[in-house]
Amino acid sequence: MEKYILVTGGAGYIGSHTVVSLVENGYTPILLDDFRNANRIVVDGLTQILGQQPIIVEVDVCDEKGLKEVFERFNFVGVIHFAAYKAVGESVGEPLKYYQNNLMGLINVLSNMVAFNVKNLVFSSSCTVYGEPKGIKEVTEETPKNFPSSPYGFTKWIGEQIIEDTFKAYPSLNLMNLRYFNPVGAHKSTAIGEFPIGKPNNLMPYITQTAIGKLEKLTVFGNDYPTVDGTCIRDYIHVVDLAFAHVKALSFLEKNEGCFETINIGTGKGSSVLEIINAFESETGQKLNWAFGLRREGDVTEIFANATKAKNVLGWESKLTIKDAVIDAWNWEKKLAEQNEK
Ligand code: UDP
């Protein structure tokens, strides 16, 4: 019997890598995406990796009638809910768009799960719910949440609360928040990777686009933070490792009736911006044009995961390194450049 998993936002960066990992582990993902923020080339990439095209339903996750029809069509074992807007800066200018899409999408998913008795949900949350951690920068799931600095961050903060409250009302559901740290890298095949829309906000695509010449210069936001080298520290997790965490999460949920869990998905190690730049330059042999600039408003100084719970509960830990990530991200960028030349 097919084990159908609904993957909302399955054509996105983390979603597409998770689709691959699901197939590799015996699940049948149903990729739901309306492609408003995803590139259709990802379908070719997935087909190349999987040897056949995954099942795709082009539906807006907020469309009540449309999503209900998808739940009618497939007997889902579980749902992985990625579909959401994710640009921090944009969310400050367009908060209503973010609250509408990110919260209504989640509510629509949960409503259908209740109506169709689909038990297992993995929700894409983020370490942004910790805000700027007070004191220790290595955060466990017990570290108190702080108010995030953007409406995007609040959609994850409130999303987690919606899930917790839904669990209290429907305790036979199995619900899990995965708090991602900073996803980077791409699939080794270079068939799928990240497609930033417009100018990237995130560090890794900014580095690779600068190295390839799409962007002129990388600005390192601030060199006066109280860290080893004055630049901010994050926990950069390879997207292929992150994708596999979803498979482990699902298999845990399938075995544990009536559970609600929140789990950090990171490497457990922090890296500074300069360390990432140095890794990129030394692993790829590319010289990067970069300079220090002013701090970016809203940036957290330092945060990295305590990833013990993921290991103990899910049996998951990161395997790939920063070196793997910079090489894979660079190969992906080169592949995109080749495609554009054609
Ligand atoms: N960063 C930077 N220049 C850029 C983009 C990011 O110096 O052009 C820094 C940013 O200040 C932060 C780190 O890189 O310290 C990671 O930023 P990103 O936006 O990728 O992730 P987030 O801020 O969400 O952790």
CSV table of N, CA and C and ligand atoms in Angstrom, one decimal, residues 88 127 182 200-206 218-222 225 231-234 236 273 296 299-301 303, ligand 1:
chain,number,residue,atom,x,y,z
A,88,VAL,N,11.9,37.7,5.5
A,88,VAL,CA,11.8,38.4,6.7
A,88,VAL,C,11.5,39.9,6.4
A,127,CYS,N,14.1,28.6,14.2
A,127,CYS,CA,14.7,29.1,15.4
A,127,CYS,C,14.5,30.6,15.6
A,182,ASN,N,19.7,27.4,10.1
A,182,ASN,CA,19.9,28.0,8.8
A,182,ASN,C,20.1,27.0,7.7
A,200,PRO,N,18.9,37.8,-3.3
A,200,PRO,CA,18.7,37.0,-2.1
A,200,PRO,C,18.9,37.8,-0.8
A,201,ASN,N,18.3,37.3,0.3
A,201,ASN,CA,18.5,37.9,1.6
A,201,ASN,C,19.5,37.1,2.4
A,202,ASN,N,19.5,35.8,2.1
A,202,ASN,CA,20.3,34.9,2.9
A,202,ASN,C,21.7,34.8,2.5
A,203,LEU,N,22.5,34.5,3.5
A,203,LEU,CA,24.0,34.6,3.3
A,203,LEU,C,24.5,33.7,2.2
A,204,MET,N,24.1,32.4,2.2
A,204,MET,CA,24.8,31.5,1.2
A,204,MET,C,24.4,31.8,-0.2
A,205,PRO,N,23.1,32.0,-0.6
A,205,PRO,CA,22.9,32.4,-2.0
A,205,PRO,C,23.6,33.8,-2.3
A,206,TYR,N,23.7,34.6,-1.3
A,206,TYR,CA,24.4,35.9,-1.6
A,206,TYR,C,25.8,35.7,-1.9
A,218,LEU,N,29.5,41.2,-1.7
A,218,LEU,CA,28.8,40.8,-0.5
A,218,LEU,C,29.1,41.8,0.7
A,219,THR,N,28.1,42.3,1.3
A,219,THR,CA,28.3,43.1,2.5
A,219,THR,C,28.1,42.2,3.7
A,220,VAL,N,29.1,42.2,4.6
A,220,VAL,CA,29.0,41.5,5.8
A,220,VAL,C,28.4,42.4,6.8
A,221,PHE,N,27.2,42.1,7.3
A,221,PHE,CA,26.5,43.0,8.2
A,221,PHE,C,27.0,43.1,9.6
A,222,GLY,N,28.0,44.0,9.8
A,222,GLY,CA,28.5,44.2,11.1
A,222,GLY,C,29.7,43.5,11.5
A,225,TYR,N,30.1,42.8,16.6
A,225,TYR,CA,29.3,42.0,17.6
A,225,TYR,C,30.2,41.3,18.6
A,231,THR,N,31.5,39.0,13.9
A,231,THR,CA,30.4,38.8,13.0
A,231,THR,C,29.4,37.8,13.7
A,232,CYS,N,28.2,37.8,13.2
A,232,CYS,CA,27.1,37.0,13.8
A,232,CYS,C,27.4,35.5,13.6
A,233,ILE,N,26.8,34.8,14.6
A,233,ILE,CA,26.9,33.3,14.5
A,233,ILE,C,25.6,32.6,14.4
A,234,ARG,N,25.6,31.7,13.5
A,234,ARG,CA,24.4,30.9,13.2
A,234,ARG,C,24.8,29.4,13.1
A,236,TYR,N,24.4,26.5,10.6
A,236,TYR,CA,24.1,26.3,9.2
A,236,TYR,C,24.0,24.8,9.0
A,273,VAL,N,29.9,34.5,10.2
A,273,VAL,CA,29.8,34.9,8.8
A,273,VAL,C,31.2,34.7,8.2
A,296,ARG,N,22.7,44.7,10.2
A,296,ARG,CA,21.4,44.7,9.6
A,296,ARG,C,20.4,44.7,10.8
A,299,ASP,N,18.9,41.6,13.3
A,299,ASP,CA,19.8,40.4,13.3
A,299,ASP,C,20.1,40.0,14.8
A,300,VAL,N,20.0,38.7,15.0
A,300,VAL,CA,20.4,38.2,16.3
A,300,VAL,C,21.9,38.0,16.3
A,301,THR,N,22.5,38.3,17.4
A,301,THR,CA,24.0,38.2,17.5
A,301,THR,C,24.5,36.8,17.3
A,303,ILE,N,23.2,32.5,17.8
A,303,ILE,CA,22.3,31.4,18.2
A,303,ILE,C,22.8,30.1,17.5
B,1,UDP,N1,24.5,38.2,6.3
B,1,UDP,C1,25.5,39.1,5.8
B,1,UDP,N2,25.3,39.5,4.5
B,1,UDP,C2,24.3,39.2,3.7
B,1,UDP,C3,23.4,38.2,4.2
B,1,UDP,C4,23.5,37.8,5.5
B,1,UDP,O1,26.4,39.4,6.5
B,1,UDP,O2,24.2,39.7,2.6
B,1,UDP,C5,24.7,37.6,7.6
B,1,UDP,C6,23.5,38.0,8.6
B,1,UDP,O3,23.8,39.3,9.2
B,1,UDP,C7,23.5,36.9,9.5
B,1,UDP,C8,24.0,35.7,8.7
B,1,UDP,O4,24.6,36.2,7.6
B,1,UDP,O5,24.5,37.1,10.6
B,1,UDP,C9,22.9,34.8,8.3
B,1,UDP,O6,21.9,35.6,7.7
B,1,UDP,P1,20.7,34.9,6.9
B,1,UDP,O7,19.8,36.1,6.4
B,1,UDP,O8,21.2,33.9,5.9
B,1,UDP,O9,19.9,34.1,8.0
B,1,UDP,P2,19.2,34.6,9.4
B,1,UDP,O10,19.5,36.1,9.6
B,1,UDP,O11,17.7,34.4,9.1
B,1,UDP,O12,19.7,33.8,10.4
